[in-house]
C-alpha cells in the first residue's frame, strides 16, 4: 500500500536542533526526576500526595544521594511530566517513564507537560494577590512569543514593557480600574538588582510597574527552572528546547499524530496512531485491513494491551478498532470491566454492541465513570489535539457548570488530572475561567481541597 500524510508537517525554524538532540536536552533537564520516578516505582508506598511523606523523603534522599530539597523538586517534576502516577498509596511508572530511553517523542511530550506547568514548579512570590499572579501567567505566552521571534537575548526592560502592556489590556478587557497601591516593598529583579519600592502613598502606575517587575522575575525564574530559558545579567534567552516548544505551540503541531495511513504491517499502537487523523470511514478501512492480517484472538489481545497503556488517545482508538471486530471481541471486552481505566470504554462498547443508540450509550456510565472518561479524553486532546478542541471539550462534561466539573474532577482521582487542568487553563480564552481551572490544578497538585 502507498503511504500518505493528511498534510505535510511544518518545518521548525532554521537552526532548531534535531529531535534527537532536543530529546537529549529534555532528558538532561529531567534527569533527577527520572531517577526519583524509578525509585518511586520500585519503592513500597512512597506517598499519596504531591509532597512526599517525610519518611519516604528521607529514604529517597539516602538511596539517591540527593538532598531532601532535590528529592522534593524531582518528585514534583516527575508527576507533572507524567513519569509517575499515583494510584491510591502506590506510585506506578507512567507510560513516559517506560518509554523514556527509547522514545524521543515521549520524552519531548513529557518535557512540554512540565513546561506548561512552570507556574506550579516555581512558587509565586509571597504576599501577591492571586489575581495578579493569574494575570502574569496569562501574559507569559506573549513574553515567550517575543523571545521566540527575537531568536536571541531580549532585555528584561523590553520583556517588562510587554508584560505591562498585556496586563493593562487584560484590565481593559474586563473594564477594571488599575490595581491600587499596597504591594510588597522590595523585590529582586531578574537582572540581580534590588529596587526600592514606593510607600503606599506612591502613584498607582509606579506600584503596578513594581508589581509587574516582581511577577516578571518570578515567571522568568520559573521558566528557567524547567529549562525553557536562560537568564543573563539583565536579559533572557530561550533555550533550544524553549524555542522549539514555543514554535510548536504557535503552529499547533501534534507531533505524535503526524503518521501515515497504510498500517497493515504495523504494531497496534503504531497502526492506531497512523489512523488518528483520519476521518471515521477511512479509519475503519485501516482497522479492517489490519485485523484481516491477524487472527482475531491475537488482534483483540494486542488492542487491549495498548488500551491498558497510559496514552489516552490510544485507549480510545483501541476501542474504536474493537468496534470493527464486533462479536468475537465481546468476551474479552466484558472481562475488562473490572479494570478501572478500561471500564468506561468497555461499558460504552458493550452498550453499543447490545443495540443501544451511540448517542444514548453514555447513560450506562455512572457520574464518576463519566467524569473519569471526560478527564481521560481531555488528556488525549491535550497530548494529541489542538487548543480549540480542548476548550470545546468543556461542553461535553455531564456536570453542566465549570465549578461542578472541577469539584468532581478533583475527586475522581485520574492520574492525569493536573496536566489536563493546566493545559485547559493555558488554552481557555476566558481569563476568569482559566484562573479557576488553574487554581483547581494547583489544589490537586498540592493535595488541597
PDB file of N, CA, C and O in Angstrom, residues 316-389:
ATOM      1  N   UNK A 316      -8.736   5.220  23.563  1.00  0.00           N
ATOM      2  CA  UNK A 316      -9.990   5.439  22.854  1.00  0.00           C
ATOM      3  C   UNK A 316      -9.984   4.828  21.468  1.00  0.00           C
ATOM      4  O   UNK A 316     -10.980   4.213  21.034  1.00  0.00           O
ATOM      5  N   UNK A 317      -8.871   4.960  20.740  1.00  0.00           N
ATOM      6  CA  UNK A 317      -8.787   4.401  19.386  1.00  0.00           C
ATOM      7  C   UNK A 317      -8.817   2.879  19.414  1.00  0.00           C
ATOM      8  O   UNK A 317      -9.365   2.244  18.497  1.00  0.00           O
ATOM      9  N   UNK A 318      -8.228   2.271  20.441  1.00  0.00           N
ATOM     10  CA  UNK A 318      -8.244   0.808  20.533  1.00  0.00           C
ATOM     11  C   UNK A 318      -9.677   0.285  20.602  1.00  0.00           C
ATOM     12  O   UNK A 318     -10.027  -0.717  19.958  1.00  0.00           O
ATOM     13  N   UNK A 319     -10.526   0.974  21.367  1.00  0.00           N
ATOM     14  CA  UNK A 319     -11.926   0.527  21.440  1.00  0.00           C
ATOM     15  C   UNK A 319     -12.686   0.840  20.162  1.00  0.00           C
ATOM     16  O   UNK A 319     -13.649   0.128  19.818  1.00  0.00           O
ATOM     17  N   UNK A 320     -12.269   1.885  19.429  1.00  0.00           N
ATOM     18  CA  UNK A 320     -12.868   2.098  18.112  1.00  0.00           C
ATOM     19  C   UNK A 320     -12.539   0.924  17.191  1.00  0.00           C
ATOM     20  O   UNK A 320     -13.400   0.454  16.439  1.00  0.00           O
ATOM     21  N   UNK A 321     -11.299   0.474  17.226  1.00  0.00           N
ATOM     22  CA  UNK A 321     -10.923  -0.684  16.406  1.00  0.00           C
ATOM     23  C   UNK A 321     -11.664  -1.940  16.858  1.00  0.00           C
ATOM     24  O   UNK A 321     -12.069  -2.771  16.027  1.00  0.00           O
ATOM     25  N   UNK A 322     -11.886  -2.087  18.158  1.00  0.00           N
ATOM     26  CA  UNK A 322     -12.616  -3.249  18.664  1.00  0.00           C
ATOM     27  C   UNK A 322     -14.068  -3.228  18.213  1.00  0.00           C
ATOM     28  O   UNK A 322     -14.715  -4.284  18.085  1.00  0.00           O
ATOM     29  N   UNK A 323     -14.612  -2.039  17.938  1.00  0.00           N
ATOM     30  CA  UNK A 323     -15.976  -1.972  17.399  1.00  0.00           C
ATOM     31  C   UNK A 323     -16.044  -2.629  16.018  1.00  0.00           C
ATOM     32  O   UNK A 323     -17.073  -3.202  15.638  1.00  0.00           O
ATOM     33  N   UNK A 324     -14.974  -2.517  15.278  1.00  0.00           N
ATOM     34  CA  UNK A 324     -14.924  -3.168  13.961  1.00  0.00           C
ATOM     35  C   UNK A 324     -14.847  -4.680  14.117  1.00  0.00           C
ATOM     36  O   UNK A 324     -15.401  -5.434  13.306  1.00  0.00           O
ATOM     37  N   UNK A 325     -14.183  -5.152  15.174  1.00  0.00           N
ATOM     38  CA  UNK A 325     -14.106  -6.602  15.424  1.00  0.00           C
ATOM     39  C   UNK A 325     -15.496  -7.163  15.682  1.00  0.00           C
ATOM     40  O   UNK A 325     -15.873  -8.225  15.165  1.00  0.00           O
ATOM     41  N   UNK A 326     -16.277  -6.452  16.513  1.00  0.00           N
ATOM     42  CA  UNK A 326     -17.644  -6.890  16.783  1.00  0.00           C
ATOM     43  C   UNK A 326     -17.730  -8.072  17.732  1.00  0.00           C
ATOM     44  O   UNK A 326     -16.975  -8.168  18.705  1.00  0.00           O
ATOM     45  N   UNK A 327     -18.647  -8.999  17.444  1.00  0.00           N
ATOM     46  CA  UNK A 327     -18.993 -10.079  18.363  1.00  0.00           C
ATOM     47  C   UNK A 327     -17.799 -10.879  18.876  1.00  0.00           C
ATOM     48  O   UNK A 327     -17.765 -11.227  20.067  1.00  0.00           O
ATOM     49  N   UNK A 328     -16.799 -11.232  18.044  1.00  0.00           N
ATOM     50  CA  UNK A 328     -15.684 -12.029  18.571  1.00  0.00           C
ATOM     51  C   UNK A 328     -14.935 -11.360  19.725  1.00  0.00           C
ATOM     52  O   UNK A 328     -14.264 -12.044  20.500  1.00  0.00           O
ATOM     53  N   UNK A 329     -15.046 -10.029  19.844  1.00  0.00           N
ATOM     54  CA  UNK A 329     -14.336  -9.328  20.916  1.00  0.00           C
ATOM     55  C   UNK A 329     -15.144  -9.241  22.198  1.00  0.00           C
ATOM     56  O   UNK A 329     -14.601  -8.842  23.245  1.00  0.00           O
ATOM     57  N   UNK A 330     -16.432  -9.624  22.150  1.00  0.00           N
ATOM     58  CA  UNK A 330     -17.319  -9.387  23.291  1.00  0.00           C
ATOM     59  C   UNK A 330     -16.842 -10.034  24.594  1.00  0.00           C
ATOM     60  O   UNK A 330     -16.828  -9.365  25.644  1.00  0.00           O
ATOM     61  N   UNK A 331     -16.390 -11.309  24.618  1.00  0.00           N
ATOM     62  CA  UNK A 331     -15.958 -11.890  25.900  1.00  0.00           C
ATOM     63  C   UNK A 331     -14.757 -11.158  26.497  1.00  0.00           C
ATOM     64  O   UNK A 331     -14.709 -10.921  27.712  1.00  0.00           O
ATOM     65  N   UNK A 332     -13.798 -10.790  25.651  1.00  0.00           N
ATOM     66  CA  UNK A 332     -12.603 -10.096  26.153  1.00  0.00           C
ATOM     67  C   UNK A 332     -12.940  -8.696  26.655  1.00  0.00           C
ATOM     68  O   UNK A 332     -12.409  -8.250  27.680  1.00  0.00           O
ATOM     69  N   UNK A 333     -13.834  -8.004  25.956  1.00  0.00           N
ATOM     70  CA  UNK A 333     -14.231  -6.669  26.406  1.00  0.00           C
ATOM     71  C   UNK A 333     -14.982  -6.767  27.729  1.00  0.00           C
ATOM     72  O   UNK A 333     -14.757  -5.971  28.653  1.00  0.00           O
ATOM     73  N   UNK A 334     -15.863  -7.745  27.850  1.00  0.00           N
ATOM     74  CA  UNK A 334     -16.616  -7.896  29.106  1.00  0.00           C
ATOM     75  C   UNK A 334     -15.674  -8.224  30.264  1.00  0.00           C
ATOM     76  O   UNK A 334     -15.909  -7.812  31.402  1.00  0.00           O
ATOM     77  N   UNK A 335     -14.592  -8.905  29.960  1.00  0.00           N
ATOM     78  CA  UNK A 335     -13.658  -9.306  31.013  1.00  0.00           C
ATOM     79  C   UNK A 335     -12.883  -8.130  31.597  1.00  0.00           C
ATOM     80  O   UNK A 335     -12.365  -8.230  32.712  1.00  0.00           O
ATOM     81  N   UNK A 336     -12.788  -7.020  30.861  1.00  0.00           N
ATOM     82  CA  UNK A 336     -12.001  -5.888  31.372  1.00  0.00           C
ATOM     83  C   UNK A 336     -12.857  -4.888  32.149  1.00  0.00           C
ATOM     84  O   UNK A 336     -12.361  -3.836  32.553  1.00  0.00           O
ATOM     85  N   UNK A 337     -14.126  -5.219  32.393  1.00  0.00           N
ATOM     86  CA  UNK A 337     -14.981  -4.310  33.162  1.00  0.00           C
ATOM     87  C   UNK A 337     -14.438  -4.063  34.567  1.00  0.00           C
ATOM     88  O   UNK A 337     -14.731  -3.038  35.174  1.00  0.00           O
ATOM     89  N   UNK A 338     -13.652  -4.996  35.079  1.00  0.00           N
ATOM     90  CA  UNK A 338     -13.108  -4.841  36.424  1.00  0.00           C
ATOM     91  C   UNK A 338     -11.896  -3.918  36.469  1.00  0.00           C
ATOM     92  O   UNK A 338     -11.418  -3.592  37.555  1.00  0.00           O
ATOM     93  N   UNK A 339     -11.392  -3.492  35.313  1.00  0.00           N
ATOM     94  CA  UNK A 339     -10.217  -2.634  35.273  1.00  0.00           C
ATOM     95  C   UNK A 339     -10.681  -1.171  35.206  1.00  0.00           C
ATOM     96  O   UNK A 339     -11.276  -0.749  34.205  1.00  0.00           O
ATOM     97  N   UNK A 340     -10.428  -0.379  36.239  1.00  0.00           N
ATOM     98  CA  UNK A 340     -10.981   0.987  36.299  1.00  0.00           C
ATOM     99  C   UNK A 340     -10.670   1.845  35.080  1.00  0.00           C
ATOM    100  O   UNK A 340     -11.540   2.594  34.617  1.00  0.00           O
ATOM    101  N   UNK A 341      -9.467   1.747  34.538  1.00  0.00           N
ATOM    102  CA  UNK A 341      -9.113   2.613  33.413  1.00  0.00           C
ATOM    103  C   UNK A 341      -9.816   2.209  32.122  1.00  0.00           C
ATOM    104  O   UNK A 341      -9.975   3.033  31.214  1.00  0.00           O
ATOM    105  N   UNK A 342     -10.239   0.954  32.028  1.00  0.00           N
ATOM    106  CA  UNK A 342     -10.919   0.478  30.815  1.00  0.00           C
ATOM    107  C   UNK A 342     -12.431   0.384  30.978  1.00  0.00           C
ATOM    108  O   UNK A 342     -13.154   0.313  29.966  1.00  0.00           O
ATOM    109  N   UNK A 343     -12.916   0.384  32.213  1.00  0.00           N
ATOM    110  CA  UNK A 343     -14.343   0.149  32.452  1.00  0.00           C
ATOM    111  C   UNK A 343     -15.261   1.105  31.675  1.00  0.00           C
ATOM    112  O   UNK A 343     -16.210   0.637  31.016  1.00  0.00           O
ATOM    113  N   UNK A 344     -15.042   2.437  31.692  1.00  0.00           N
ATOM    114  CA  UNK A 344     -15.969   3.298  30.943  1.00  0.00           C
ATOM    115  C   UNK A 344     -16.001   2.969  29.450  1.00  0.00           C
ATOM    116  O   UNK A 344     -17.066   2.962  28.836  1.00  0.00           O
ATOM    117  N   UNK A 345     -14.835   2.699  28.879  1.00  0.00           N
ATOM    118  CA  UNK A 345     -14.788   2.363  27.451  1.00  0.00           C
ATOM    119  C   UNK A 345     -15.484   1.037  27.183  1.00  0.00           C
ATOM    120  O   UNK A 345     -16.211   0.889  26.184  1.00  0.00           O
ATOM    121  N   UNK A 346     -15.261   0.067  28.065  1.00  0.00           N
ATOM    122  CA  UNK A 346     -15.893  -1.241  27.872  1.00  0.00           C
ATOM    123  C   UNK A 346     -17.409  -1.154  28.015  1.00  0.00           C
ATOM    124  O   UNK A 346     -18.158  -1.795  27.259  1.00  0.00           O
ATOM    125  N   UNK A 347     -17.886  -0.369  28.979  1.00  0.00           N
ATOM    126  CA  UNK A 347     -19.334  -0.209  29.149  1.00  0.00           C
ATOM    127  C   UNK A 347     -19.973   0.403  27.910  1.00  0.00           C
ATOM    128  O   UNK A 347     -21.049  -0.043  27.455  1.00  0.00           O
ATOM    129  N   UNK A 348     -19.328   1.419  27.344  1.00  0.00           N
ATOM    130  CA  UNK A 348     -19.865   2.029  26.124  1.00  0.00           C
ATOM    131  C   UNK A 348     -19.824   1.052  24.968  1.00  0.00           C
ATOM    132  O   UNK A 348     -20.769   0.983  24.161  1.00  0.00           O
ATOM    133  N   UNK A 349     -18.740   0.302  24.859  1.00  0.00           N
ATOM    134  CA  UNK A 349     -18.626  -0.687  23.773  1.00  0.00           C
ATOM    135  C   UNK A 349     -19.752  -1.709  23.882  1.00  0.00           C
ATOM    136  O   UNK A 349     -20.420  -2.026  22.881  1.00  0.00           O
ATOM    137  N   UNK A 350     -19.966  -2.237  25.091  1.00  0.00           N
ATOM    138  CA  UNK A 350     -20.995  -3.263  25.285  1.00  0.00           C
ATOM    139  C   UNK A 350     -22.393  -2.698  25.055  1.00  0.00           C
ATOM    140  O   UNK A 350     -23.263  -3.381  24.493  1.00  0.00           O
ATOM    141  N   UNK A 351     -22.626  -1.453  25.464  1.00  0.00           N
ATOM    142  CA  UNK A 351     -23.939  -0.839  25.243  1.00  0.00           C
ATOM    143  C   UNK A 351     -24.241  -0.741  23.757  1.00  0.00           C
ATOM    144  O   UNK A 351     -25.361  -1.049  23.309  1.00  0.00           O
ATOM    145  N   UNK A 352     -23.258  -0.303  22.970  1.00  0.00           N
ATOM    146  CA  UNK A 352     -23.477  -0.208  21.528  1.00  0.00           C
ATOM    147  C   UNK A 352     -23.589  -1.595  20.895  1.00  0.00           C
ATOM    148  O   UNK A 352     -24.396  -1.803  19.982  1.00  0.00           O
ATOM    149  N   UNK A 353     -22.789  -2.538  21.393  1.00  0.00           N
ATOM    150  CA  UNK A 353     -22.855  -3.908  20.868  1.00  0.00           C
ATOM    151  C   UNK A 353     -24.227  -4.528  21.110  1.00  0.00           C
ATOM    152  O   UNK A 353     -24.747  -5.283  20.282  1.00  0.00           O
ATOM    153  N   UNK A 354     -24.836  -4.174  22.236  1.00  0.00           N
ATOM    154  CA  UNK A 354     -26.147  -4.727  22.584  1.00  0.00           C
ATOM    155  C   UNK A 354     -27.298  -3.951  21.958  1.00  0.00           C
ATOM    156  O   UNK A 354     -28.456  -4.220  22.243  1.00  0.00           O
ATOM    157  N   UNK A 355     -26.979  -2.987  21.103  1.00  0.00           N
ATOM    158  CA  UNK A 355     -28.009  -2.342  20.302  1.00  0.00           C
ATOM    159  C   UNK A 355     -28.428  -0.969  20.737  1.00  0.00           C
ATOM    160  O   UNK A 355     -29.334  -0.377  20.129  1.00  0.00           O
ATOM    161  N   UNK A 356     -27.812  -0.402  21.775  1.00  0.00           N
ATOM    162  CA  UNK A 356     -28.164   0.946  22.202  1.00  0.00           C
ATOM    163  C   UNK A 356     -27.676   1.966  21.180  1.00  0.00           C
ATOM    164  O   UNK A 356     -26.630   1.791  20.545  1.00  0.00           O
ATOM    165  N   UNK A 357     -28.455   3.030  21.032  1.00  0.00           N
ATOM    166  CA  UNK A 357     -28.020   4.121  20.170  1.00  0.00           C
ATOM    167  C   UNK A 357     -26.747   4.730  20.747  1.00  0.00           C
ATOM    168  O   UNK A 357     -26.674   4.989  21.952  1.00  0.00           O
ATOM    169  N   UNK A 358     -25.712   4.969  19.907  1.00  0.00           N
ATOM    170  CA  UNK A 358     -24.459   5.556  20.423  1.00  0.00           C
ATOM    171  C   UNK A 358     -24.680   6.843  21.198  1.00  0.00           C
ATOM    172  O   UNK A 358     -23.960   7.124  22.162  1.00  0.00           O
ATOM    173  N   UNK A 359     -25.688   7.645  20.796  1.00  0.00           N
ATOM    174  CA  UNK A 359     -25.953   8.901  21.499  1.00  0.00           C
ATOM    175  C   UNK A 359     -26.504   8.677  22.899  1.00  0.00           C
ATOM    176  O   UNK A 359     -26.408   9.557  23.770  1.00  0.00           O
ATOM    177  N   UNK A 360     -27.104   7.505  23.114  1.00  0.00           N
ATOM    178  CA  UNK A 360     -27.674   7.196  24.428  1.00  0.00           C
ATOM    179  C   UNK A 360     -26.771   6.304  25.263  1.00  0.00           C
ATOM    180  O   UNK A 360     -27.083   6.036  26.432  1.00  0.00           O
ATOM    181  N   UNK A 361     -25.688   5.841  24.675  1.00  0.00           N
ATOM    182  CA  UNK A 361     -24.840   4.873  25.374  1.00  0.00           C
ATOM    183  C   UNK A 361     -24.239   5.449  26.646  1.00  0.00           C
ATOM    184  O   UNK A 361     -23.962   4.722  27.610  1.00  0.00           O
ATOM    185  N   UNK A 362     -24.023   6.785  26.690  1.00  0.00           N
ATOM    186  CA  UNK A 362     -23.437   7.401  27.874  1.00  0.00           C
ATOM    187  C   UNK A 362     -24.266   7.156  29.123  1.00  0.00           C
ATOM    188  O   UNK A 362     -23.758   7.257  30.249  1.00  0.00           O
ATOM    189  N   UNK A 363     -25.555   6.844  28.948  1.00  0.00           N
ATOM    190  CA  UNK A 363     -26.425   6.632  30.105  1.00  0.00           C
ATOM    191  C   UNK A 363     -25.996   5.434  30.937  1.00  0.00           C
ATOM    192  O   UNK A 363     -26.421   5.300  32.102  1.00  0.00           O
ATOM    193  N   UNK A 364     -25.185   4.532  30.374  1.00  0.00           N
ATOM    194  CA  UNK A 364     -24.773   3.346  31.129  1.00  0.00           C
ATOM    195  C   UNK A 364     -23.656   3.682  32.113  1.00  0.00           C
ATOM    196  O   UNK A 364     -23.323   2.850  32.971  1.00  0.00           O
ATOM    197  N   UNK A 365     -23.076   4.865  32.013  1.00  0.00           N
ATOM    198  CA  UNK A 365     -21.975   5.247  32.891  1.00  0.00           C
ATOM    199  C   UNK A 365     -22.492   5.923  34.151  1.00  0.00           C
ATOM    200  O   UNK A 365     -23.433   6.714  34.105  1.00  0.00           O
ATOM    201  N   UNK A 366     -21.860   5.611  35.274  1.00  0.00           N
ATOM    202  CA  UNK A 366     -22.142   6.359  36.493  1.00  0.00           C
ATOM    203  C   UNK A 366     -21.550   7.759  36.352  1.00  0.00           C
ATOM    204  O   UNK A 366     -20.755   8.038  35.451  1.00  0.00           O
ATOM    205  N   UNK A 367     -21.932   8.644  37.251  1.00  0.00           N
ATOM    206  CA  UNK A 367     -21.398  10.015  37.214  1.00  0.00           C
ATOM    207  C   UNK A 367     -19.871   9.998  37.330  1.00  0.00           C
ATOM    208  O   UNK A 367     -19.171  10.713  36.621  1.00  0.00           O
ATOM    209  N   UNK A 368     -19.366   9.179  38.234  1.00  0.00           N
ATOM    210  CA  UNK A 368     -17.918   9.102  38.433  1.00  0.00           C
ATOM    211  C   UNK A 368     -17.235   8.537  37.197  1.00  0.00           C
ATOM    212  O   UNK A 368     -16.177   9.029  36.780  1.00  0.00           O
ATOM    213  N   UNK A 369     -17.826   7.507  36.586  1.00  0.00           N
ATOM    214  CA  UNK A 369     -17.234   6.930  35.377  1.00  0.00           C
ATOM    215  C   UNK A 369     -17.241   7.931  34.224  1.00  0.00           C
ATOM    216  O   UNK A 369     -16.274   8.021  33.452  1.00  0.00           O
ATOM    217  N   UNK A 370     -18.320   8.696  34.106  1.00  0.00           N
ATOM    218  CA  UNK A 370     -18.394   9.710  33.050  1.00  0.00           C
ATOM    219  C   UNK A 370     -17.346  10.797  33.265  1.00  0.00           C
ATOM    220  O   UNK A 370     -16.736  11.293  32.308  1.00  0.00           O
ATOM    221  N   UNK A 371     -17.134  11.180  34.529  1.00  0.00           N
ATOM    222  CA  UNK A 371     -16.128  12.198  34.824  1.00  0.00           C
ATOM    223  C   UNK A 371     -14.735  11.671  34.542  1.00  0.00           C
ATOM    224  O   UNK A 371     -13.892  12.374  33.973  1.00  0.00           O
ATOM    225  N   UNK A 372     -14.475  10.431  34.935  1.00  0.00           N
ATOM    226  CA  UNK A 372     -13.162   9.827  34.644  1.00  0.00           C
ATOM    227  C   UNK A 372     -12.926   9.794  33.137  1.00  0.00           C
ATOM    228  O   UNK A 372     -11.825  10.130  32.665  1.00  0.00           O
ATOM    229  N   UNK A 373     -13.952   9.426  32.368  1.00  0.00           N
ATOM    230  CA  UNK A 373     -13.813   9.373  30.921  1.00  0.00           C
ATOM    231  C   UNK A 373     -13.596  10.766  30.338  1.00  0.00           C
ATOM    232  O   UNK A 373     -12.818  10.945  29.387  1.00  0.00           O
ATOM    233  N   UNK A 374     -14.237  11.777  30.931  1.00  0.00           N
ATOM    234  CA  UNK A 374     -14.039  13.154  30.461  1.00  0.00           C
ATOM    235  C   UNK A 374     -12.575  13.565  30.623  1.00  0.00           C
ATOM    236  O   UNK A 374     -11.967  14.144  29.734  1.00  0.00           O
ATOM    237  N   UNK A 375     -12.000  13.253  31.798  1.00  0.00           N
ATOM    238  CA  UNK A 375     -10.593  13.596  32.037  1.00  0.00           C
ATOM    239  C   UNK A 375      -9.693  12.812  31.090  1.00  0.00           C
ATOM    240  O   UNK A 375      -8.736  13.347  30.528  1.00  0.00           O
ATOM    241  N   UNK A 376      -9.989  11.531  30.900  1.00  0.00           N
ATOM    242  CA  UNK A 376      -9.154  10.703  30.023  1.00  0.00           C
ATOM    243  C   UNK A 376      -9.186  11.227  28.591  1.00  0.00           C
ATOM    244  O   UNK A 376      -8.156  11.301  27.908  1.00  0.00           O
ATOM    245  N   UNK A 377     -10.371  11.606  28.122  1.00  0.00           N
ATOM    246  CA  UNK A 377     -10.492  12.162  26.781  1.00  0.00           C
ATOM    247  C   UNK A 377      -9.777  13.505  26.684  1.00  0.00           C
ATOM    248  O   UNK A 377      -9.110  13.806  25.684  1.00  0.00           O
ATOM    249  N   UNK A 378      -9.888  14.308  27.731  1.00  0.00           N
ATOM    250  CA  UNK A 378      -9.178  15.592  27.750  1.00  0.00           C
ATOM    251  C   UNK A 378      -7.668  15.375  27.704  1.00  0.00           C
ATOM    252  O   UNK A 378      -6.933  16.142  27.071  1.00  0.00           O
ATOM    253  N   UNK A 379      -7.184  14.319  28.363  1.00  0.00           N
ATOM    254  CA  UNK A 379      -5.752  14.010  28.313  1.00  0.00           C
ATOM    255  C   UNK A 379      -5.327  13.669  26.889  1.00  0.00           C
ATOM    256  O   UNK A 379      -4.256  14.076  26.429  1.00  0.00           O
ATOM    257  N   UNK A 380      -6.172  12.928  26.178  1.00  0.00           N
ATOM    258  CA  UNK A 380      -5.865  12.604  24.784  1.00  0.00           C
ATOM    259  C   UNK A 380      -5.817  13.866  23.930  1.00  0.00           C
ATOM    260  O   UNK A 380      -4.932  14.026  23.075  1.00  0.00           O
ATOM    261  N   UNK A 381      -6.772  14.758  24.157  1.00  0.00           N
ATOM    262  CA  UNK A 381      -6.797  16.011  23.385  1.00  0.00           C
ATOM    263  C   UNK A 381      -5.579  16.864  23.727  1.00  0.00           C
ATOM    264  O   UNK A 381      -4.944  17.449  22.845  1.00  0.00           O
ATOM    265  N   UNK A 382      -5.238  16.936  25.016  1.00  0.00           N
ATOM    266  CA  UNK A 382      -4.092  17.748  25.422  1.00  0.00           C
ATOM    267  C   UNK A 382      -2.797  17.226  24.819  1.00  0.00           C
ATOM    268  O   UNK A 382      -1.919  18.002  24.427  1.00  0.00           O
ATOM    269  N   UNK A 383      -2.666  15.904  24.730  1.00  0.00           N
ATOM    270  CA  UNK A 383      -1.445  15.309  24.182  1.00  0.00           C
ATOM    271  C   UNK A 383      -1.394  15.355  22.662  1.00  0.00           C
ATOM    272  O   UNK A 383      -0.319  15.505  22.078  1.00  0.00           O
ATOM    273  N   UNK A 384      -2.529  15.228  22.012  1.00  0.00           N
ATOM    274  CA  UNK A 384      -2.532  14.989  20.575  1.00  0.00           C
ATOM    275  C   UNK A 384      -3.401  15.945  19.771  1.00  0.00           C
ATOM    276  O   UNK A 384      -3.412  15.864  18.544  1.00  0.00           O
ATOM    277  N   UNK A 385      -4.146  16.817  20.427  1.00  0.00           N
ATOM    278  CA  UNK A 385      -5.092  17.650  19.687  1.00  0.00           C
ATOM    279  C   UNK A 385      -4.660  19.094  19.609  1.00  0.00           C
ATOM    280  O   UNK A 385      -3.517  19.447  19.871  1.00  0.00           O
ATOM    281  N   UNK A 386      -5.594  19.944  19.268  1.00  0.00           N
ATOM    282  CA  UNK A 386      -5.338  21.366  19.123  1.00  0.00           C
ATOM    283  C   UNK A 386      -6.094  22.131  20.204  1.00  0.00           C
ATOM    284  O   UNK A 386      -7.067  21.632  20.793  1.00  0.00           O
ATOM    285  N   UNK A 387      -5.648  23.336  20.450  1.00  0.00           N
ATOM    286  CA  UNK A 387      -6.166  24.136  21.558  1.00  0.00           C
ATOM    287  C   UNK A 387      -7.686  24.245  21.542  1.00  0.00           C
ATOM    288  O   UNK A 387      -8.351  24.065  22.564  1.00  0.00           O
ATOM    289  N   UNK A 388      -8.248  24.532  20.382  1.00  0.00           N
ATOM    290  CA  UNK A 388      -9.693  24.712  20.297  1.00  0.00           C
ATOM    291  C   UNK A 388     -10.460  23.473  20.693  1.00  0.00           C
ATOM    292  O   UNK A 388     -11.548  23.562  21.283  1.00  0.00           O
ATOM    293  N   UNK A 389      -9.928  22.295  20.395  1.00  0.00           N
ATOM    294  CA  UNK A 389     -10.604  21.051  20.752  1.00  0.00           C
ATOM    295  C   UNK A 389     -10.689  20.895  22.264  1.00  0.00           C
ATOM    296  O   UNK A 389     -11.705  20.453  22.798  1.00  0.00           O
TER     297      UNK A 389
END
